Backbone as a ProteinNet text record, in pm:
[ID]
protein_1_A
[PRIMARY]
MAKSSADDEELRRACEAAIEGTKQKIVLSIRVAKSQGIWGKSGKLGRHMAKPRVLALSTKSKGQRTKAFLRVLKYSNGGVLEPAKLYKLKHLSKVEVIANDPSGCTFTLKPECCSATMDYAQ
[TERTIARY]
10533.3	10434.3	10341.2	10213.1	10114.8	10131.3	10108.3	10119.6	9991.4	10002.7	9883.4	9837.5	9713.4	9660.9	9726.4	9793.3	9862.1	9985	10038.1	10155.8	10119.9	9993.9	9946.8	9965.9	10061.8	10088.8	9974.1	9910	9797.5	9683	9658	9554	9590.6	9715.4	9759.5	9742.6	9777	9759.8	9612.1	9525.4	9381.4	9328	9378.1	9336.8	9383.8	9506	9557.5	9477.7	9433.8	9351.1	9214.2	9161	9029.1	9030.1	9143.1	9150.7	9239	9241.4	9333	9321.7	9204.2	9186.6	9242.6	9263.1	9314.4	9466.6	9525	9671.2	9721.9	9648.6	9685	9765	9848	9931.5	9889.9	9870.2	9831.5	9953.7	9941	10048.6	10026.4	9901.6	9868.5	9727.8	9704.3	9569.4	9548.6	9431.8	9398.8	9255.7	9234.4	9099.7	9031.2	8906.5	8828.6	8687	8606	8464.6	8384.7	8292.1	8208	8085.6	8054	7933.8	7856	7732.2	7649.5	7668.4	7736.3	7754.9	7626.3	7624	7504.5	7394.8	7427.8	7328.7	7259	7286.5	7225.1	7074.6	7006.9	6861.7	6824.4	6714.8	6671.5	6606.1	6621.3	6566.7	6591.7	6619.4	6645.7	6778.4	6791.5	6912.6	7033.6	7016.4	7126.9	7185	7106.8	7155.8	7253.8	7246.2	7332.6	7464	7479.2	7604.1	7713.7	7835	7947.7	7977.3	8003.6	8031.5	8181.6	8242.2	8386.8	8418.5	8517.2	8563.1	8715.5	8772.3	8916.6	8937.4	9020.1	9059.3	9195.7	9207	9333.3	9373.2	9495.6	9551.9	9626.7	9586.9	9649.1	9700.6	9797	9853.5	9851.1	9847.7	9850	9945.8	10046.3	10145.4	10111.7	10116.8	10094.7	10201.3	10308.5	10421.5	10490.5	10505.7	10566.6	10463.9	10335.5	10231.1	10191.1	10165.3	10114.8	9987.5	9881.3	9754.4	9732.8	9675.3	9648	9497.4	9457.5	9316.7	9297.4	9181.7	9142.9	9031.5	9054.4	8955.5	8894	8762.8	8692	8652.2	8695.1	8664.3	8577	8480.8	8395.3	8408.9	8369.8	8375	8245.2	8254.9	8136.4	8092.6	7984.9	7933.8	8035.9	8121.2	8223	8348.4	8349.9	8466.3	8575.2	8542.1	8638.5	8619.3	8729.1	8719.7	8671.8	8583.1	8537	8529.4	8555.6	8553.8	8414.8	8408.9	8282.3	8279.1	8382.6	8389	8531.2	8542.4	8672.1	8668.7	8765.9	8776.1	8910.3	8908.7	9033.5	9070.5	9194.3	9232.4	9215	9221.4	9200.7	9054.2	8962.1	8820.8	8777.5	8868	8834.2	8856.6	8748	8761.2	8796.1	8767.5	8786	8810.6	8916.6	8941	8957.6	8864.6	8861.1	8864.8	8956.8	8964	8861.1	8785.8	8684.4	8754.8	8737.4	8813.6	8769.4	8641.2	8593.5	8604.3	8672.1	8693.9	8821.1	8811.4	8930.9	9038.7	8999.8	9100.7	9179.8	9120.5	9188	9192.6	9115.9	9122	8997	8902.8	8780.2	8795.4	8759.6	8770.9	8656.2	8634	8525.2	8582.4	8529.2	8565.4	8449.9	8478.6	8374.9	8418.1	8354.8	8387.1	8328.8	8395.9	8354.6	8224.4	8200.2	8090	7952.8	7946.3	7815.4	7818.5	7702.1	7693.7	7709.9	7720.6	7730.4	7868.1	7870.5	7997.4	7997.7	8115.4	8128.6	8220.8	8176.8	8258.6	8327	8456	8533.5	8611.8	8627.9	8710.6	8802.8	8928.1	9022.8	9013
8736.3	8835	8863.9	8876.8	8900.9	9041.7	9052	9180.5	9259.2	9382.8	9463.7	9523.5	9569.7	9627.8	9762.3	9822.4	9949.3	9929.2	9805.8	9776.6	9722.3	9715	9649.1	9739.9	9705.2	9785	9776.8	9661.5	9646	9739.1	9751.4	9841.2	9986.3	10020.7	10157.8	10190.7	10096.1	10119.1	10133.3	10053.7	10063.9	10199.4	10250.2	10382.2	10492.3	10480	10579.5	10578.5	10460.7	10451.9	10515.2	10504.2	10559.6	10711.9	10772.3	10918.7	10973.1	10903.7	10933.3	11075.8	11133.4	11266.8	11378.6	11352.8	11456.1	11457	11558.5	11567.3	11523.3	11432.6	11387.6	11258.7	11241	11122	11046.3	10915.5	10832.7	10807.9	10839.7	10818.6	10688.7	10663.7	10547.4	10503.1	10373.4	10322.1	10197.2	10188.3	10071.6	10028.4	9897.5	9842.4	9848.8	9894	9902.1	9854.8	9844.8	9812.3	9922.2	9981.1	10087.3	10023.4	10067	10016.1	10134.1	10109	10212.5	10218.2	10118.9	10115.5	10075.7	10088.3	10048.2	10152.4	10272	10378.5	10384.3	10288.7	10287.9	10268.2	10313.7	10299.9	10155.8	10111.8	9974.6	9970.5	9859.3	9843.7	9703.5	9690.1	9557.9	9503.7	9372.7	9308.1	9349.9	9367.3	9403.4	9540.3	9626.5	9760.7	9760	9656.6	9652.4	9581.6	9526.3	9457.8	9561.5	9527.8	9618.7	9628.2	9749.7	9772.1	9789.4	9717.8	9733.4	9869.5	9935.3	10064.7	10065.7	10163.9	10186.1	10331.3	10353.2	10487.8	10515.4	10626.1	10661.3	10802	10815.3	10945.2	10993.3	11109.4	11159.8	11301.4	11339.9	11474.6	11539	11670.9	11747.6	11864.3	11872.5	11979.9	12090.5	12213.3	12330.5	12431.8	12434.5	12519.4	12462.8	12546	12498.8	12444.8	12467.3	12420.4	12277.6	12199.5	12063.8	12049.6	12005.4	11983	11833.7	11794.4	11653.1	11629.5	11515.3	11478.9	11336.3	11310	11174	11135.8	11032.7	10987.1	10857.1	10847.3	10722.2	10668.6	10547.5	10483.8	10362.2	10338.4	10220.4	10132.7	10007.9	9913.2	9920.6	9932	9931	9786.6	9767.8	9632.5	9544.4	9602.2	9525.7	9501.3	9546.6	9527.9	9630.9	9740.2	9846.2	9956.2	10013.8	10122.4	10250	10320.7	10450.8	10546.2	10675.2	10771.8	10784.7	10787.7	10805.2	10939.2	10970	11096.2	11149.7	11279.7	11346.2	11445	11434.1	11524.9	11595.6	11727.3	11799.6	11773.7	11740.2	11704.4	11819.3	11943	12054.5	12063.7	12001.6	12003.7	11880.5	11787.1	11667	11698.3	11713.9	11764.4	11657.4	11530.6	11429.7	11293	11227.9	11087.9	11020	10932.6	10875.1	10723.3	10662.6	10516.7	10470.2	10365.8	10311.8	10231.6	10272.2	10213.9	10072.8	10042	9911.1	9802	9829	9727.8	9650.7	9519	9442.8	9439.4	9454.3	9451.2	9581.4	9690.6	9820.2	9881.4	9826.9	9873	9948.5	9973.6	10043.7	10191	10279	10421.3	10495	10618.2	10701.7	10828.8	10866.8	10993.4	11090.4	11212.2	11313.4	11437.8	11462.4	11584.1	11706.8	11819.3	11944.6	11996	11962.6	12022.8	11965.9	11847	11788	11708.5	11665.2	11595.6	11445	11393.8	11248.9	11198.2	11078.8	11011.9	10881.7	10835.3	10710.2	10619.2	10497.3	10399.9	10310.8	10288.7	10203.3	10104.4	9985.2	9884	9823.2	9802	9742.9	9593.5
9365.8	9405.9	9288.2	9316.3	9210.8	9154	9025.4	8957.5	8980.3	9025	9047.2	8915.5	8913.2	8789.9	8759.6	8858.6	8834	8746.1	8741.1	8659.8	8521.8	8488.6	8368	8245.8	8160.2	8040	7939.8	7930.7	7838	7877.4	8006.5	8055.4	8024.8	8042.6	8013.9	7865.8	7778.1	7633.6	7597.3	7660.9	7634.8	7680.1	7791.7	7840.1	7745.7	7697.2	7602.8	7473.2	7430	7309.2	7332.5	7454.5	7485.2	7487.3	7522.3	7528.2	7416.3	7304.7	7194.8	7141.2	7136.9	7079.8	7166.2	7293.9	7383.9	7379.9	7438.3	7444	7580.9	7644	7777.9	7772.9	7874.3	7885.8	8011.8	8000.1	8114.1	8201.5	8330.2	8425.6	8502.3	8543.7	8625	8590.7	8584.7	8561.2	8645.8	8709	8791.1	8763.7	8770.2	8756.9	8892.6	8892.3	9015.5	8986.4	9090.4	9075.2	9142.3	9069.8	9124.2	9187.4	9308.4	9374.5	9430	9464.5	9524.6	9675.3	9730.7	9875.2	9944.6	10074.6	10149.4	10139.7	10090.8	10083.5	9947.7	9861.1	9728.3	9735.6	9634.5	9630.4	9600	9656.6	9628.6	9491.5	9425.7	9291.7	9244.2	9116.3	9061.1	9112.8	9109.5	9157.6	9075.1	8945.1	8857.5	8887.7	8947.6	8978.3	9094.7	9179.4	9296.8	9270.8	9152.9	9122.1	9097	9135.5	9114.1	8964.9	8920.1	8778.4	8759.9	8665.5	8644.3	8582.6	8637.9	8589.3	8590.7	8524.4	8527.7	8569.1	8669.9	8709.2	8648.1	8578.8	8513.6	8555.3	8599.4	8632.2	8509.2	8457.2	8334.9	8357.2	8275.6	8283.5	8145.6	8146.8	8022.4	8042.9	7958.5	7969.1	7871	7920.2	7836.1	7875.7	7799	7835.8	7958.8	8061.8	8185.7	8283.9	8256.7	8347.1	8313.1	8414.9	8396.9	8478.3	8414.5	8483	8499.2	8612.2	8639.4	8639.2	8585.9	8576.3	8626.2	8681.6	8715.7	8620.1	8540.8	8443.7	8491.3	8478.6	8503.4	8367	8335.9	8208	8234.7	8146.5	8161.7	8038.4	8054.6	7943.5	7864.7	7730.9	7644.9	7624.1	7549.4	7524.5	7453.9	7373.4	7302.8	7384.9	7509.9	7594.9	7573.4	7503.6	7476.5	7580.6	7627.8	7725.3	7658.6	7727.2	7679.3	7798.2	7775.9	7886.2	7947.1	8080.3	8150.2	8223.2	8300.4	8374.4	8371.5	8389.1	8394.6	8510.6	8600.4	8713.8	8708.8	8725.1	8747.2	8892.4	8917.4	9053.7	9151.5	9104.1	9196.7	9240.6	9166	9202.5	9280	9302	9376.8	9523.9	9599.6	9735.4	9836.9	9806.8	9909.5	9847.4	9888.5	9856.5	9990.7	10025.6	10159.9	10152.7	10226.8	10234.4	10336.5	10302.1	10392	10501.2	10626.3	10737.2	10773.3	10759.8	10805.5	10699.5	10589.1	10485.8	10519.1	10539.1	10577.3	10469.2	10341.8	10235.2	10229.2	10277.4	10272.6	10134.5	10040.9	9902.1	9858.7	9948	9911.4	9946.5	9851.5	9876.7	9811.3	9854	9806.7	9745.7	9630	9566.3	9584.4	9624.1	9637.6	9561.3	9445.9	9370.7	9439.9	9422.8	9483.5	9423	9297	9222.3	9257.1	9315.7	9341.9	9471.5	9515.8	9643.9	9630.2	9509.5	9489.5	9528.8	9586.2	9612.6	9535.7	9499.5	9426.3	9503.7	9531.2	9602.1	9500.8	9519.5	9431.2	9514.9	9462.6	9529.3	9425.9	9465.2	9371	9378.2
[MASK]
++++++++++++++++++++++++++++++++++++++++++++++++++++++++++++++++++++++++++++++++++++++++++++++++++++++++++++++++++++++++++

């Protein structure tokens, strides 16, 4: 059976290195591709290409409380992961799987704070 990116220890170590200054621990990390979907604005061809991203689920313990975060990491020009976005899971209002995708791996994140949605595919 093929190894999924969620089991990738090298990816997890790269994510931990990217968020090294924080006191957060990476629980899960997966490679995805960010796209604009069919509703994206028309423009140059390069803008419509899927961008590689890494989604990392991280936790931070403070006493007895544990907070969970969803981090979006992007690859820099040198191929090193760097933080792009950080969402507190309590502020993430909607995670929706795209029903008409035959692979079943495309989903949309909708943060509570803004109207933008981000489409990701594994």
